mmCIF file of C-alpha atoms in Angstrom:
data_model
loop_
_atom_site.group_PDB
_atom_site.id
_atom_site.type_symbol
_atom_site.label_atom_id
_atom_site.label_comp_id
_atom_site.label_asym_id
_atom_site.label_seq_id
_atom_site.Cartn_x
_atom_site.Cartn_y
_atom_site.Cartn_z
ATOM 1 C CA UNK A 1 20.759 9.722 -16.248
ATOM 2 C CA UNK A 2 22.618 7.602 -13.724
ATOM 3 C CA UNK A 3 25.584 5.758 -15.264
ATOM 4 C CA UNK A 4 25.197 2.089 -16.148
ATOM 5 C CA UNK A 5 28.095 0.825 -14.095
ATOM 6 C CA UNK A 6 27.343 -1.149 -10.918
ATOM 7 C CA UNK A 7 26.619 0.780 -7.728
ATOM 8 C CA UNK A 8 26.611 4.141 -9.545
ATOM 9 C CA UNK A 9 23.757 5.566 -7.396
ATOM 10 C CA UNK A 10 25.471 4.494 -4.179
ATOM 11 C CA UNK A 11 28.763 6.020 -5.300
ATOM 12 C CA UNK A 12 26.907 9.230 -6.291
ATOM 13 C CA UNK A 13 25.315 9.367 -2.835
ATOM 14 C CA UNK A 14 28.635 8.960 -1.047
ATOM 15 C CA UNK A 15 30.299 11.488 -3.393
ATOM 16 C CA UNK A 16 27.525 14.059 -2.804
ATOM 17 C CA UNK A 17 27.806 13.638 0.963
ATOM 18 C CA UNK A 18 31.576 14.040 0.873
ATOM 19 C CA UNK A 19 31.398 17.104 -1.376
ATOM 20 C CA UNK A 20 28.878 18.797 0.884
ATOM 21 C CA UNK A 21 30.739 18.233 4.134
ATOM 22 C CA UNK A 22 29.383 14.884 5.291
ATOM 23 C CA UNK A 23 26.164 13.785 6.941
ATOM 24 C CA UNK A 24 24.653 15.391 10.007
ATOM 25 C CA UNK A 25 24.488 13.118 13.049
ATOM 26 C CA UNK A 26 20.743 13.812 13.165
ATOM 27 C CA UNK A 27 20.411 12.450 9.607
ATOM 28 C CA UNK A 28 22.522 9.302 10.059
ATOM 29 C CA UNK A 29 19.440 7.029 10.320
ATOM 30 C CA UNK A 30 18.109 8.432 7.025
ATOM 31 C CA UNK A 31 21.571 8.056 5.507
ATOM 32 C CA UNK A 32 21.516 4.402 6.586
ATOM 33 C CA UNK A 33 18.140 3.882 4.912
ATOM 34 C CA UNK A 34 19.505 5.298 1.643
ATOM 35 C CA UNK A 35 22.599 3.099 1.839
ATOM 36 C CA UNK A 36 20.497 0.003 2.508
ATOM 37 C CA UNK A 37 18.092 0.903 -0.290
ATOM 38 C CA UNK A 38 20.921 1.180 -2.824
ATOM 39 C CA UNK A 39 22.568 -2.030 -1.694
ATOM 40 C CA UNK A 40 19.340 -4.058 -1.819
ATOM 41 C CA UNK A 41 18.035 -2.675 -5.113
ATOM 42 C CA UNK A 42 21.277 -2.627 -7.091
ATOM 43 C CA UNK A 43 20.693 -6.053 -8.718
ATOM 44 C CA UNK A 44 17.192 -4.936 -9.779
ATOM 45 C CA UNK A 45 18.572 -1.655 -11.151
ATOM 46 C CA UNK A 46 21.080 -3.490 -13.314
ATOM 47 C CA UNK A 47 18.409 -5.900 -14.599
ATOM 48 C CA UNK A 48 16.103 -2.991 -15.432
ATOM 49 C CA UNK A 49 18.902 -1.243 -17.304
ATOM 50 C CA UNK A 50 19.557 -4.392 -19.350
ATOM 51 C CA UNK A 51 15.874 -4.879 -20.135
ATOM 52 C CA UNK A 52 14.788 -1.306 -20.872
ATOM 53 C CA UNK A 53 17.696 1.004 -21.746
ATOM 54 C CA UNK A 54 17.551 0.422 -25.501
ATOM 55 C CA UNK A 55 13.758 0.897 -25.660
ATOM 56 C CA UNK A 56 13.950 4.076 -23.559
ATOM 57 C CA UNK A 57 16.723 5.548 -25.700
ATOM 58 C CA UNK A 58 14.776 4.817 -28.923
ATOM 59 C CA UNK A 59 11.392 6.003 -27.623
ATOM 60 C CA UNK A 60 9.800 8.982 -29.356
ATOM 61 C CA UNK A 61 6.934 10.562 -27.379
ATOM 62 C CA UNK A 62 3.589 10.874 -29.160
ATOM 63 C CA UNK A 63 2.749 14.226 -27.600
ATOM 64 C CA UNK A 64 4.559 17.218 -26.172
ATOM 65 C CA UNK A 65 5.089 17.066 -22.392
ATOM 66 C CA UNK A 66 3.140 19.349 -20.085
ATOM 67 C CA UNK A 67 5.176 20.879 -17.268
ATOM 68 C CA UNK A 68 3.512 22.271 -14.150
ATOM 69 C CA UNK A 69 5.609 24.919 -12.458
ATOM 70 C CA UNK A 70 4.728 26.921 -9.401
ATOM 71 C CA UNK A 71 5.630 28.037 -5.923
ATOM 72 C CA UNK A 72 5.169 25.734 -2.951
ATOM 73 C CA UNK A 73 1.638 25.640 -1.562
ATOM 74 C CA UNK A 74 0.285 27.331 -4.735
ATOM 75 C CA UNK A 75 -1.857 24.391 -5.899
ATOM 76 C CA UNK A 76 0.529 22.722 -8.330
ATOM 77 C CA UNK A 77 0.185 19.315 -6.641
ATOM 78 C CA UNK A 78 -3.597 19.611 -6.777
ATOM 79 C CA UNK A 79 -3.454 20.435 -10.497
ATOM 80 C CA UNK A 80 -1.072 17.530 -11.062
ATOM 81 C CA UNK A 81 -3.485 15.200 -9.241
ATOM 82 C CA UNK A 82 -6.442 16.421 -11.312
ATOM 83 C CA UNK A 83 -4.550 15.884 -14.569
ATOM 84 C CA UNK A 84 -3.460 12.420 -13.410
ATOM 85 C CA UNK A 85 -7.139 11.443 -13.122
ATOM 86 C CA UNK A 86 -7.441 11.954 -16.903
ATOM 87 C CA UNK A 87 -6.177 8.856 -18.737
ATOM 88 C CA UNK A 88 -4.552 11.029 -21.420
ATOM 89 C CA UNK A 89 -1.963 12.196 -18.885
ATOM 90 C CA UNK A 90 0.538 10.475 -16.677
ATOM 91 C CA UNK A 91 2.904 11.757 -14.041
ATOM 92 C CA UNK A 92 5.597 10.683 -11.708
ATOM 93 C CA UNK A 93 4.281 9.221 -8.479
ATOM 94 C CA UNK A 94 5.856 8.906 -5.063
ATOM 95 C CA UNK A 95 6.755 5.319 -5.908
ATOM 96 C CA UNK A 96 8.178 6.157 -9.332
ATOM 97 C CA UNK A 97 10.167 8.996 -7.821
ATOM 98 C CA UNK A 98 11.528 7.015 -4.891
ATOM 99 C CA UNK A 99 12.335 3.997 -7.047
ATOM 100 C CA UNK A 100 13.021 5.755 -10.347
ATOM 101 C CA UNK A 101 15.900 3.416 -11.100
ATOM 102 C CA UNK A 102 13.839 0.205 -10.681
ATOM 103 C CA UNK A 103 10.157 1.109 -10.968
ATOM 104 C CA UNK A 104 9.599 -0.538 -14.357
ATOM 105 C CA UNK A 105 10.221 -3.994 -12.881
ATOM 106 C CA UNK A 106 9.041 -3.406 -9.298
ATOM 107 C CA UNK A 107 5.967 -1.148 -9.460
ATOM 108 C CA UNK A 108 3.525 -4.019 -10.037
ATOM 109 C CA UNK A 109 4.423 -5.858 -6.841
ATOM 110 C CA UNK A 110 6.291 -3.415 -4.577
ATOM 111 C CA UNK A 111 3.909 -0.425 -4.779
ATOM 112 C CA UNK A 112 0.883 -2.442 -3.525
ATOM 113 C CA UNK A 113 3.049 -3.928 -0.768
ATOM 114 C CA UNK A 114 4.230 -0.482 0.355
ATOM 115 C CA UNK A 115 0.660 0.857 0.274
ATOM 116 C CA UNK A 116 -0.520 -2.003 2.505
ATOM 117 C CA UNK A 117 2.366 -1.322 4.889
ATOM 118 C CA UNK A 118 1.479 2.391 4.922
ATOM 119 C CA UNK A 119 -2.156 1.606 5.781
ATOM 120 C CA UNK A 120 -1.127 -0.807 8.552
ATOM 121 C CA UNK A 121 1.218 1.734 10.122
ATOM 122 C CA UNK A 122 -1.101 4.692 9.398
ATOM 123 C CA UNK A 123 1.774 6.469 7.679
ATOM 124 C CA UNK A 124 1.090 9.888 6.219
ATOM 125 C CA UNK A 125 2.528 11.918 3.388
ATOM 126 C CA UNK A 126 3.577 14.795 5.618
ATOM 127 C CA UNK A 127 4.163 17.253 2.761
ATOM 128 C CA UNK A 128 0.549 17.059 1.590
ATOM 129 C CA UNK A 129 -0.941 16.113 4.975
ATOM 130 C CA UNK A 130 -2.750 13.085 3.550
ATOM 131 C CA UNK A 131 -2.522 9.324 4.205
ATOM 132 C CA UNK A 132 0.481 7.811 2.455
ATOM 133 C CA UNK A 133 -0.249 6.287 -0.940
ATOM 134 C CA UNK A 134 2.779 5.669 -3.139
ATOM 135 C CA UNK A 135 0.600 6.212 -6.228
ATOM 136 C CA UNK A 136 0.110 9.885 -5.296
ATOM 137 C CA UNK A 137 1.657 12.272 -7.858
ATOM 138 C CA UNK A 138 5.073 13.558 -6.802
ATOM 139 C CA UNK A 139 7.468 16.255 -7.863
ATOM 140 C CA UNK A 140 10.609 15.470 -9.832
ATOM 141 C CA UNK A 141 12.941 16.593 -7.060
ATOM 142 C CA UNK A 142 12.011 13.577 -4.966
ATOM 143 C CA UNK A 143 13.318 11.386 -7.772
ATOM 144 C CA UNK A 144 16.483 13.436 -8.175
ATOM 145 C CA UNK A 145 17.133 13.130 -4.455
ATOM 146 C CA UNK A 146 16.526 9.383 -4.435
ATOM 147 C CA UNK A 147 18.967 8.947 -7.312
ATOM 148 C CA UNK A 148 21.624 10.925 -5.469
ATOM 149 C CA UNK A 149 21.617 13.618 -8.144
ATOM 150 C CA UNK A 150 23.659 16.730 -7.493
ATOM 151 C CA UNK A 151 20.835 18.671 -9.194
ATOM 152 C CA UNK A 152 18.427 18.081 -6.297
ATOM 153 C CA UNK A 153 17.985 20.998 -3.925
ATOM 154 C CA UNK A 154 16.745 18.510 -1.316
ATOM 155 C CA UNK A 155 20.310 17.398 -0.601
ATOM 156 C CA UNK A 156 20.725 20.584 1.391
ATOM 157 C CA UNK A 157 18.149 19.237 3.850
ATOM 158 C CA UNK A 158 19.930 15.924 4.184
#
């Protein structure tokens, strides 16, 4: 879990970049997007922490979690999508992964806005080769990367 103190994700991002040798010149625009994202959403992150931390810490799940593990291109995303269609299951989505630190207070208004923007720009989810929809199920590593976690293998690509 990301620490509660202000700008923790931004500090984690800068720390991870410094520890791994910096940011490639080719990736500077993406680096800028991450920096801007953390700066803009920090007030929302702190509000979400104040509103939901206690409830999250006290929550006891009703059922055991189901983990889907598999090699890339082996059908795990398809299985995850099929399970997500059943109301008994839930999953992380692209939106929840990208905005894992603020999705509880932003999903209702920001996800529809991003989906409209994606349709207008004809954006695609290049990994799955489908039109972008932020409600599409997503793997946990996307969330780890967006939080600046050192446990995300994706940082090697950045």
